[in-house]
Amino acid sequence: MKKILIALAVILSVQVAGAQVKSAADSKKAVESAEAATQNPKKALKPATWLKLGNAYMDAYNAPFGNAWVGAGQQELLLIMGGEKPASTETVELMGEPYTKEIYAEKNFYFNAGGVLSMIEVTKPVYDDALAKALEAYKKAYEIDVKHSKDKDVASGLKNVAMKYLDEGMTQYMLGNIKAANASFRAASAASETAPLNVIDTTATYNAGFTSWSLQDYSSAVTYFKKCIDAKYFEEGEVFAKLADCYTKLDDKENAKNTLEEGFKTFPQSQSILIGLINFYLESGDDTDRLFTLLDEAKKNEPNNASLYYVEGNIHNQLGDTEAAIAAYEESNKVDPNYEYGFIGIGILYYNQALDLQTKAQEELDDAKYMALVEEFETALKNAIDPFEKAYEVSKNNDIRVNIAEYLKNIYYRFRDQSPEYQAKYEKYDQVVATGNPL
């Protein structure tokens, strides 16, 4: 029942269907012509000359994509691309999902299970550094435009460069090339901040921080995550959690603590921040009562927020205080009888308790002690039934209900031979899990 945070929330820029794209040969000629113009002393003093060069490099970057665009369907592309056909096709897995990969001379297409083009990987670019060259050209145009008459055009060019770097970063991330993804996200962030665009692209900045963190480049990650916080971009609290982790890895305990506490005040429901706080206080030896002090402050601001009591239950559970955890979970359901997480918290607590007892029983050699542990194991499992059933009943989220059904299916499987009722319950939840459709 963990909440899985999406690592990179990126919306890929989409090429407009039907837009005219220059061929690789034509785009290369255009770049060469534009480059030649910049060598002319008079033309080199005109912003338009450098804008033309920047645009030429952008056309060269786009040339391998042809008329294809992310979001197009396979059948749609067959019509638009005419006689261009893939040299081969294969099935690959990216980020745990299956994709159909079509391999062309200068690019690879990746279609999702629904037949939609999700990603384009360019394998034979016209220029390896087209985006960097375009960026430098736009910066030069701004530099010599003392009247700032072309600021709007330059900003548009910079935005386009930043979007393409962002797309490139996501492509590399999906392919598992974290280092290359990091370089592209950094470039996207920097391009957006370049004058006269001067925009903090929070998505690119977060992604740059996240991939820096993944690469254990914690100093760089701190820089990007702090920019996110300054721009009030928090990823539901994940930025605070990741920033604090970076400080911890850099042995800056004071900043780690302050970051977690600041994040907790804004996102008390964030499991990443909560676990970070618990680990910090446990490892530092500081008084864990500080956790409850922070939580009490949050309750004063939102006395009817059932999730705060759920968080309190999680803290007690992490600290090993089972009775206090159950009491807090129950309190969350007094505040809101339809709050499924209170019931879920109790159900998972008993379920995990049962798993621990099962492990102990498997390791016990004394028959009498073994049977006693089995009895305790079965009692804990049955204790989990009622809260899980209540959670299943009140939840309005189908995905959550299917997850709850997984727990109930496993429990009833254990007891299916004890009564027809248990057998029927097992069959019910087995069907829910199999179909993904709550009854």
Tab-separated table of C-alpha atoms in Angstrom:
chain	number	residue	atom	x	y	z
A	1	MET	CA	0.000	0.000	0.000
A	2	LYS	CA	2.968	2.293	-0.398
A	3	LYS	CA	2.439	5.410	-2.414
A	4	ILE	CA	4.796	5.178	-5.361
A	5	LEU	CA	6.141	8.552	-6.415
A	6	ILE	CA	6.788	9.120	-10.068
A	7	ALA	CA	10.433	10.009	-10.409
A	8	LEU	CA	10.203	12.287	-13.399
A	9	ALA	CA	7.059	14.203	-14.268
A	10	VAL	CA	7.831	15.314	-17.799
A	11	ILE	CA	5.457	16.319	-20.580
A	12	LEU	CA	7.236	15.737	-23.853
A	13	SER	CA	7.090	18.543	-26.390
A	14	VAL	CA	5.122	17.423	-29.414
A	15	GLN	CA	5.967	18.214	-32.989
A	16	VAL	CA	2.939	19.491	-34.844
A	17	ALA	CA	1.548	16.921	-37.227
A	18	GLY	CA	1.929	17.921	-40.833
A	19	ALA	CA	4.687	20.482	-40.159
A	20	GLN	CA	7.313	20.678	-42.888
A	21	VAL	CA	10.640	19.258	-41.742
A	22	LYS	CA	13.828	19.745	-43.738
A	23	SER	CA	15.788	16.726	-44.828
A	24	ALA	CA	19.156	16.043	-43.248
A	25	ALA	CA	20.961	17.239	-46.397
A	26	ASP	CA	18.906	20.430	-46.682
A	27	SER	CA	19.246	21.261	-43.007
A	28	LYS	CA	23.003	20.759	-43.173
A	29	LYS	CA	23.238	23.120	-46.146
A	30	ALA	CA	21.167	25.698	-44.247
A	31	VAL	CA	23.529	25.487	-41.259
A	32	GLU	CA	26.579	25.871	-43.486
A	33	SER	CA	25.030	28.921	-45.156
A	34	ALA	CA	24.090	30.472	-41.810
A	35	GLU	CA	27.558	29.760	-40.410
A	36	ALA	CA	29.127	31.461	-43.419
A	37	ALA	CA	27.007	34.563	-42.812
A	38	THR	CA	28.370	34.857	-39.264
A	39	GLN	CA	31.878	35.085	-40.727
A	40	ASN	CA	30.924	38.222	-42.642
A	41	PRO	CA	32.015	41.207	-40.479
A	42	LYS	CA	28.906	43.265	-41.282
A	43	LYS	CA	26.372	40.455	-41.017
A	44	ALA	CA	27.942	39.222	-37.790
A	45	LEU	CA	26.855	42.469	-36.116
A	46	LYS	CA	23.176	41.780	-36.854
A	47	PRO	CA	21.081	39.798	-34.324
A	48	ALA	CA	19.062	38.345	-37.197
A	49	THR	CA	22.182	36.581	-38.508
A	50	TRP	CA	22.635	34.696	-35.263
A	51	LEU	CA	18.931	34.009	-34.923
A	52	LYS	CA	19.020	32.427	-38.364
A	53	LEU	CA	21.954	30.265	-37.312
A	54	GLY	CA	20.167	29.175	-34.139
A	55	ASN	CA	17.057	28.286	-36.121
A	56	ALA	CA	19.136	26.399	-38.676
A	57	TYR	CA	20.657	24.249	-35.963
A	58	MET	CA	17.202	23.587	-34.519
A	59	ASP	CA	16.017	22.450	-37.966
A	60	ALA	CA	19.042	20.184	-38.157
A	61	TYR	CA	18.214	18.743	-34.742
A	62	ASN	CA	14.629	18.048	-35.837
A	63	ALA	CA	15.514	16.605	-39.259
A	64	PRO	CA	15.924	12.940	-38.172
A	65	PHE	CA	12.449	12.977	-36.617
A	66	GLY	CA	10.909	13.500	-40.048
A	67	ASN	CA	7.150	13.948	-39.912
A	68	ALA	CA	6.746	11.706	-36.863
A	69	TRP	CA	5.660	13.076	-33.502
A	70	VAL	CA	5.208	11.739	-29.999
A	71	GLY	CA	1.545	10.845	-29.487
A	72	ALA	CA	0.971	9.567	-33.024
A	73	GLY	CA	-0.486	6.120	-33.634
A	74	GLN	CA	1.277	3.408	-35.612
A	75	GLN	CA	-1.350	3.328	-38.351
A	76	GLU	CA	-1.352	7.113	-38.572
A	77	LEU	CA	2.410	7.163	-39.081
A	78	LEU	CA	2.220	4.537	-41.806
A	79	LEU	CA	0.191	6.979	-43.894
A	80	ILE	CA	2.219	10.086	-43.066
A	81	MET	CA	5.664	8.543	-43.527
A	82	GLY	CA	4.856	7.112	-46.940
A	83	GLY	CA	7.487	4.656	-48.108
A	84	GLU	CA	9.710	5.014	-45.029
A	85	LYS	CA	9.652	1.669	-43.269
A	86	PRO	CA	11.610	0.264	-40.314
A	87	ALA	CA	14.578	-2.003	-40.980
A	88	SER	CA	13.457	-4.227	-38.099
A	89	THR	CA	11.062	-4.420	-35.158
A	90	GLU	CA	11.520	-5.861	-31.678
A	91	THR	CA	9.865	-5.888	-28.257
A	92	VAL	CA	11.732	-4.199	-25.411
A	93	GLU	CA	10.999	-3.373	-21.781
A	94	LEU	CA	11.481	0.182	-20.494
A	95	MET	CA	10.804	1.147	-16.883
A	96	GLY	CA	9.004	-2.158	-16.415
A	97	GLU	CA	6.619	-1.644	-19.347
A	98	PRO	CA	6.631	-3.404	-22.759
A	99	TYR	CA	7.269	-1.318	-25.885
A	100	THR	CA	7.465	-2.093	-29.577
A	101	LYS	CA	10.720	-0.721	-30.979
A	102	GLU	CA	10.878	0.147	-34.680
A	103	ILE	CA	14.422	0.617	-35.922
A	104	TYR	CA	15.132	3.070	-38.762
A	105	ALA	CA	18.407	4.239	-40.300
A	106	GLU	CA	18.643	7.376	-38.140
A	107	LYS	CA	16.104	6.853	-35.356
A	108	ASN	CA	14.191	4.352	-33.250
A	109	PHE	CA	10.471	4.606	-32.485
A	110	TYR	CA	9.038	3.231	-29.227
A	111	PHE	CA	5.320	2.437	-29.219
A	112	ASN	CA	3.460	1.623	-26.017
A	113	ALA	CA	1.032	-1.254	-25.580
A	114	GLY	CA	-1.743	0.912	-27.035
A	115	GLY	CA	0.178	1.475	-30.270
A	116	VAL	CA	0.978	5.126	-29.491
A	117	LEU	CA	4.422	6.560	-30.224
A	118	SER	CA	5.826	7.340	-26.792
A	119	MET	CA	9.434	8.137	-27.572
A	120	ILE	CA	11.784	8.882	-30.473
A	121	GLU	CA	15.463	8.038	-30.062
A	122	VAL	CA	17.707	9.675	-32.663
A	123	THR	CA	20.659	7.394	-33.474
A	124	LYS	CA	22.152	9.379	-36.364
A	125	PRO	CA	21.887	13.128	-35.743
A	126	VAL	CA	22.835	15.651	-38.401
A	127	TYR	CA	25.062	17.317	-35.779
A	128	ASP	CA	25.954	15.789	-32.421
A	129	ASP	CA	25.849	19.179	-30.711
A	130	ALA	CA	22.996	20.880	-32.579
A	131	LEU	CA	21.182	22.014	-29.423
A	132	ALA	CA	24.348	23.413	-27.843
A	133	LYS	CA	25.207	25.237	-31.075
A	134	ALA	CA	21.688	26.641	-31.318
A	135	LEU	CA	21.865	27.827	-27.720
A	136	GLU	CA	25.168	29.627	-28.320
A	137	ALA	CA	23.760	31.292	-31.442
A	138	TYR	CA	20.704	32.598	-29.576
A	139	LYS	CA	22.898	33.865	-26.750
A	140	LYS	CA	25.083	35.679	-29.286
A	141	ALA	CA	22.001	37.263	-30.873
A	142	TYR	CA	20.961	38.606	-27.471
A	143	GLU	CA	24.468	39.798	-26.686
A	144	ILE	CA	24.810	42.017	-29.773
A	145	ASP	CA	21.201	43.244	-29.783
A	146	VAL	CA	21.819	46.391	-27.753
A	147	LYS	CA	18.333	47.688	-28.572
A	148	HIS	CA	16.734	44.407	-27.452
A	149	SER	CA	14.548	44.469	-30.528
A	150	LYS	CA	14.792	40.683	-30.939
A	151	ASP	CA	14.282	39.657	-27.327
A	152	LYS	CA	10.987	37.924	-28.076
A	153	ASP	CA	12.511	35.879	-30.913
A	154	VAL	CA	15.567	34.981	-28.843
A	155	ALA	CA	13.399	33.929	-25.890
A	156	SER	CA	11.321	31.746	-28.204
A	157	GLY	CA	14.462	30.078	-29.508
A	158	LEU	CA	15.801	29.480	-26.001
A	159	LYS	CA	12.491	27.979	-24.917
A	160	ASN	CA	12.581	25.608	-27.867
A	161	VAL	CA	16.122	24.525	-27.006
A	162	ALA	CA	15.135	23.946	-23.379
A	163	MET	CA	12.121	21.837	-24.383
A	164	LYS	CA	14.223	19.675	-26.682
A	165	TYR	CA	16.840	19.140	-23.974
A	166	LEU	CA	14.018	18.159	-21.622
A	167	ASP	CA	12.694	15.646	-24.150
A	168	GLU	CA	16.192	14.302	-24.683
A	169	GLY	CA	16.644	13.897	-20.955
A	170	MET	CA	13.438	11.931	-20.613
A	171	THR	CA	14.364	9.720	-23.549
A	172	GLN	CA	17.744	8.917	-22.026
A	173	TYR	CA	16.136	8.325	-18.632
A	174	MET	CA	13.634	5.889	-20.127
A	175	LEU	CA	16.512	4.070	-21.826
A	176	GLY	CA	18.327	3.786	-18.491
A	177	ASN	CA	21.124	6.220	-19.394
A	178	ILE	CA	20.983	8.240	-16.176
A	179	LYS	CA	24.240	10.096	-16.727
A	180	ALA	CA	23.176	11.267	-20.195
A	181	ALA	CA	19.720	12.144	-18.864
A	182	ASN	CA	21.287	14.214	-16.106
A	183	ALA	CA	23.378	16.177	-18.613
A	184	SER	CA	20.296	16.951	-20.710
A	185	PHE	CA	18.167	17.985	-17.727
A	186	ARG	CA	20.944	20.281	-16.526
A	187	ALA	CA	21.164	21.802	-20.005
A	188	ALA	CA	17.383	22.262	-20.123
A	189	SER	CA	17.408	24.010	-16.759
A	190	ALA	CA	20.294	26.276	-17.775
A	191	ALA	CA	18.739	27.141	-21.152
A	192	SER	CA	15.503	28.226	-19.474
A	193	GLU	CA	17.384	30.506	-17.102
A	194	THR	CA	19.300	32.167	-19.931
A	195	ALA	CA	18.472	35.799	-20.708
A	196	PRO	CA	16.126	37.024	-22.024
A	197	LEU	CA	13.978	33.963	-21.257
A	198	ASN	CA	14.924	34.011	-17.561
A	199	VAL	CA	12.525	31.268	-16.454
A	200	ILE	CA	13.015	28.596	-13.796
A	201	ASP	CA	11.817	25.427	-15.505
A	202	THR	CA	10.805	23.530	-12.387
A	203	THR	CA	10.379	20.211	-14.186
A	204	ALA	CA	13.861	20.347	-15.720
A	205	THR	CA	15.333	21.588	-12.447
A	206	TYR	CA	13.699	18.831	-10.408
A	207	ASN	CA	14.771	16.202	-12.919
A	208	ALA	CA	18.328	17.534	-12.844
A	209	GLY	CA	18.263	17.274	-9.051
A	210	PHE	CA	16.699	13.826	-9.050
A	211	THR	CA	19.171	12.362	-11.535
A	212	SER	CA	22.097	14.049	-9.720
A	213	TRP	CA	20.832	12.398	-6.531
A	214	SER	CA	20.559	9.064	-8.376
A	215	LEU	CA	24.169	9.444	-9.489
A	216	GLN	CA	25.204	10.263	-5.895
A	217	ASP	CA	26.286	13.757	-6.956
A	218	TYR	CA	24.752	15.171	-3.801
A	219	SER	CA	26.316	18.640	-3.966
A	220	SER	CA	24.790	19.273	-7.395
A	221	ALA	CA	21.482	17.770	-6.297
A	222	VAL	CA	21.349	20.210	-3.362
A	223	THR	CA	21.682	23.144	-5.763
A	224	TYR	CA	18.805	21.991	-7.951
A	225	PHE	CA	16.479	20.958	-5.108
A	226	LYS	CA	17.018	24.309	-3.368
A	227	LYS	CA	16.049	26.046	-6.613
A	228	CYS	CA	12.852	23.972	-6.669
A	229	ILE	CA	11.982	25.013	-3.119
A	230	ASP	CA	12.697	28.661	-3.895
A	231	ALA	CA	10.329	28.360	-6.865
A	232	LYS	CA	7.733	26.649	-4.611
A	233	TYR	CA	7.906	23.407	-6.562
A	234	PHE	CA	7.743	20.530	-4.103
A	235	GLU	CA	6.627	17.307	-5.877
A	236	GLU	CA	4.231	16.617	-2.985
A	237	GLY	CA	7.070	16.954	-0.504
A	238	GLU	CA	9.539	14.718	-2.319
A	239	VAL	CA	11.895	17.661	-2.922
A	240	PHE	CA	12.284	18.186	0.831
A	241	ALA	CA	12.895	14.478	1.418
A	242	LYS	CA	15.508	14.216	-1.328
A	243	LEU	CA	17.224	17.459	-0.270
A	244	ALA	CA	17.431	16.262	3.326
A	245	ASP	CA	18.867	12.943	2.157
A	246	CYS	CA	21.541	14.840	0.215
A	247	TYR	CA	22.439	16.840	3.320
A	248	THR	CA	22.634	13.606	5.315
A	249	LYS	CA	24.944	12.037	2.748
A	250	LEU	CA	27.093	15.182	2.900
A	251	ASP	CA	27.153	14.858	6.713
A	252	ASP	CA	25.294	18.165	7.157
A	253	LYS	CA	22.933	16.962	9.886
A	254	GLU	CA	21.651	20.384	10.903
A	255	ASN	CA	20.434	21.254	7.412
A	256	ALA	CA	19.022	17.738	7.003
A	257	LYS	CA	16.967	18.135	10.173
A	258	ASN	CA	15.771	21.648	9.319
A	259	THR	CA	14.791	20.602	5.795
A	260	LEU	CA	12.774	17.624	7.026
A	261	GLU	CA	10.981	19.695	9.638
A	262	GLU	CA	10.208	22.437	7.126
A	263	GLY	CA	8.868	19.847	4.703
A	264	PHE	CA	6.819	18.117	7.392
A	265	LYS	CA	5.015	21.358	8.253
A	266	THR	CA	3.882	21.693	4.635
A	267	PHE	CA	3.459	18.008	3.772
A	268	PRO	CA	2.724	16.091	6.998
A	269	GLN	CA	1.242	13.224	4.934
A	270	SER	CA	4.453	12.637	2.948
A	271	GLN	CA	5.761	9.187	3.783
A	272	SER	CA	9.205	10.076	2.416
A	273	ILE	CA	9.513	13.030	4.795
A	274	LEU	CA	8.025	11.083	7.690
A	275	ILE	CA	10.415	8.164	7.283
A	276	GLY	CA	13.273	10.630	6.888
A	277	LEU	CA	12.350	12.291	10.169
A	278	ILE	CA	11.948	9.012	12.017
A	279	ASN	CA	15.298	7.730	10.748
A	280	PHE	CA	16.967	11.022	11.596
A	281	TYR	CA	15.784	11.040	15.193
A	282	LEU	CA	16.485	7.354	15.687
A	283	GLU	CA	19.998	7.571	14.231
A	284	SER	CA	20.892	10.864	15.883
A	285	GLY	CA	19.670	9.758	19.283
A	286	ASP	CA	17.588	12.915	19.615
A	287	ASP	CA	14.275	12.869	21.473
A	288	THR	CA	11.637	11.337	19.179
A	289	ASP	CA	8.974	13.310	21.074
A	290	ARG	CA	9.874	16.109	18.657
A	291	LEU	CA	8.017	14.153	15.986
A	292	PHE	CA	4.805	14.270	17.995
A	293	THR	CA	5.316	17.939	18.771
A	294	LEU	CA	5.439	18.663	15.044
A	295	LEU	CA	2.366	16.529	14.492
A	296	ASP	CA	0.436	18.272	17.269
A	297	GLU	CA	1.187	21.604	15.617
A	298	ALA	CA	-0.245	20.277	12.374
A	299	LYS	CA	-3.368	19.024	14.171
A	300	LYS	CA	-4.007	22.472	15.652
A	301	ASN	CA	-4.101	23.891	12.135
A	302	GLU	CA	-6.254	21.063	10.766
A	303	PRO	CA	-8.121	19.350	13.619
A	304	ASN	CA	-10.431	17.512	11.214
A	305	ASN	CA	-7.657	16.142	9.021
A	306	ALA	CA	-7.893	12.371	9.441
A	307	SER	CA	-4.602	11.805	7.640
A	308	LEU	CA	-2.680	13.450	10.477
A	309	TYR	CA	-3.847	10.730	12.865
A	310	TYR	CA	-2.898	8.152	10.257
A	311	VAL	CA	0.592	9.669	10.138
A	312	GLU	CA	0.724	9.532	13.932
A	313	GLY	CA	-0.132	5.832	13.722
A	314	ASN	CA	2.683	5.296	11.242
A	315	ILE	CA	5.161	6.982	13.567
A	316	HIS	CA	4.123	4.799	16.525
A	317	ASN	CA	4.245	1.740	14.281
A	318	GLN	CA	7.768	2.604	13.100
A	319	LEU	CA	8.833	3.091	16.710
A	320	GLY	CA	7.398	-0.302	17.648
A	321	ASP	CA	4.489	0.943	19.786
A	322	THR	CA	1.710	-1.232	18.383
A	323	GLU	CA	-1.059	-0.248	20.804
A	324	ALA	CA	-0.494	3.475	20.288
A	325	ALA	CA	-0.381	2.919	16.529
A	326	ILE	CA	-3.737	1.139	16.489
A	327	ALA	CA	-5.274	3.832	18.715
A	328	ALA	CA	-4.089	6.565	16.342
A	329	TYR	CA	-5.378	4.697	13.266
A	330	GLU	CA	-8.750	4.258	14.984
A	331	GLU	CA	-8.799	7.962	15.831
A	332	SER	CA	-8.383	8.800	12.147
A	333	ASN	CA	-11.579	6.874	11.441
A	334	LYS	CA	-13.416	8.660	14.224
A	335	VAL	CA	-12.513	11.932	12.545
A	336	ASP	CA	-13.585	10.556	9.155
A	337	PRO	CA	-15.395	7.185	9.044
A	338	ASN	CA	-14.797	6.986	5.287
A	339	TYR	CA	-11.038	7.473	5.514
A	340	GLU	CA	-9.796	4.134	4.215
A	341	TYR	CA	-6.169	4.609	5.259
A	342	GLY	CA	-7.004	4.368	8.956
A	343	PHE	CA	-8.442	0.898	8.380
A	344	ILE	CA	-5.600	0.039	6.010
A	345	GLY	CA	-3.026	1.046	8.628
A	346	ILE	CA	-4.517	-1.393	11.157
A	347	GLY	CA	-4.850	-4.142	8.560
A	348	ILE	CA	-1.243	-3.857	7.410
A	349	LEU	CA	-0.016	-3.697	11.005
A	350	TYR	CA	-1.673	-7.025	11.827
A	351	TYR	CA	-0.687	-8.527	8.474
A	352	ASN	CA	2.989	-7.651	8.972
A	353	GLN	CA	2.742	-8.932	12.526
A	354	ALA	CA	1.503	-12.237	11.093
A	355	LEU	CA	4.409	-12.409	8.630
A	356	ASP	CA	6.896	-11.904	11.452
A	357	LEU	CA	5.267	-14.702	13.444
A	358	GLN	CA	5.310	-16.962	10.409
A	359	THR	CA	9.053	-16.423	10.031
A	360	LYS	CA	9.632	-17.180	13.705
A	361	ALA	CA	7.538	-20.344	13.418
A	362	GLN	CA	9.536	-21.564	10.428
A	363	GLU	CA	12.732	-21.148	12.429
A	364	GLU	CA	11.377	-22.845	15.602
A	365	LEU	CA	12.511	-26.442	16.160
A	366	ASP	CA	10.430	-27.162	19.292
A	367	ASP	CA	7.037	-28.585	18.222
A	368	ALA	CA	5.056	-27.069	21.090
A	369	LYS	CA	6.538	-23.636	20.582
A	370	TYR	CA	6.045	-24.005	16.845
A	371	MET	CA	2.317	-24.714	17.241
A	372	ALA	CA	1.946	-21.768	19.635
A	373	LEU	CA	3.538	-19.452	17.082
A	374	VAL	CA	1.278	-20.822	14.332
A	375	GLU	CA	-1.749	-20.078	16.509
A	376	GLU	CA	-0.523	-16.526	17.099
A	377	PHE	CA	0.151	-16.188	13.377
A	378	GLU	CA	-3.399	-17.198	12.467
A	379	THR	CA	-4.866	-14.886	15.120
A	380	ALA	CA	-2.932	-11.931	13.712
A	381	LEU	CA	-4.088	-12.769	10.184
A	382	LYS	CA	-7.728	-12.924	11.296
A	383	ASN	CA	-7.325	-9.625	13.143
A	384	ALA	CA	-6.415	-8.048	9.816
A	385	ILE	CA	-9.633	-9.182	8.122
A	386	ASP	CA	-12.078	-6.707	9.641
A	387	PRO	CA	-10.064	-3.513	9.023
A	388	PHE	CA	-9.236	-4.599	5.481
A	389	GLU	CA	-12.899	-5.406	4.800
A	390	LYS	CA	-13.939	-1.985	6.104
A	391	ALA	CA	-11.281	-0.275	4.006
A	392	TYR	CA	-12.484	-2.168	0.935
A	393	GLU	CA	-16.061	-1.139	1.652
A	394	VAL	CA	-15.472	2.614	2.128
A	395	SER	CA	-12.769	3.249	-0.471
A	396	LYS	CA	-13.844	4.956	-3.681
A	397	ASN	CA	-10.499	4.304	-5.411
A	398	ASN	CA	-10.480	1.166	-7.557
A	399	ASP	CA	-6.694	0.774	-7.489
A	400	ILE	CA	-6.680	0.915	-3.697
A	401	ARG	CA	-9.530	-1.581	-3.511
A	402	VAL	CA	-7.651	-4.025	-5.755
A	403	ASN	CA	-4.575	-3.693	-3.515
A	404	ILE	CA	-6.709	-4.369	-0.441
A	405	ALA	CA	-8.227	-7.354	-2.222
A	406	GLU	CA	-4.706	-8.767	-2.662
A	407	TYR	CA	-4.257	-8.816	1.121
A	408	LEU	CA	-7.703	-10.299	1.712
A	409	LYS	CA	-7.202	-12.946	-0.952
A	410	ASN	CA	-3.985	-14.112	0.743
A	411	ILE	CA	-5.632	-14.183	4.166
A	412	TYR	CA	-8.747	-16.072	3.089
A	413	TYR	CA	-6.596	-18.547	1.128
A	414	ARG	CA	-5.044	-19.570	4.428
A	415	PHE	CA	-8.450	-20.245	5.999
A	416	ARG	CA	-10.446	-21.368	2.936
A	417	ASP	CA	-10.817	-24.926	4.259
A	418	GLN	CA	-12.204	-23.793	7.622
A	419	SER	CA	-15.650	-22.748	6.358
A	420	PRO	CA	-17.683	-22.182	3.169
A	421	GLU	CA	-17.754	-18.475	4.039
A	422	TYR	CA	-13.959	-18.223	3.955
A	423	GLN	CA	-13.891	-20.178	0.688
A	424	ALA	CA	-16.423	-17.794	-0.867
A	425	LYS	CA	-14.449	-14.775	0.314
A	426	TYR	CA	-11.262	-16.212	-1.156
A	427	GLU	CA	-12.969	-16.746	-4.508
A	428	LYS	CA	-14.404	-13.218	-4.432
A	429	TYR	CA	-11.098	-11.462	-3.845
A	430	ASP	CA	-9.198	-13.802	-6.126
A	431	GLN	CA	-11.509	-12.672	-8.916
A	432	VAL	CA	-10.997	-9.009	-8.025
A	433	VAL	CA	-7.220	-9.384	-8.167
A	434	ALA	CA	-7.341	-11.382	-11.399
A	435	THR	CA	-9.621	-8.948	-13.215
A	436	GLY	CA	-8.549	-5.712	-11.561
A	437	ASN	CA	-12.243	-4.946	-11.233
A	438	PRO	CA	-13.592	-4.511	-7.655
A	439	LEU	CA	-16.996	-6.138	-7.161
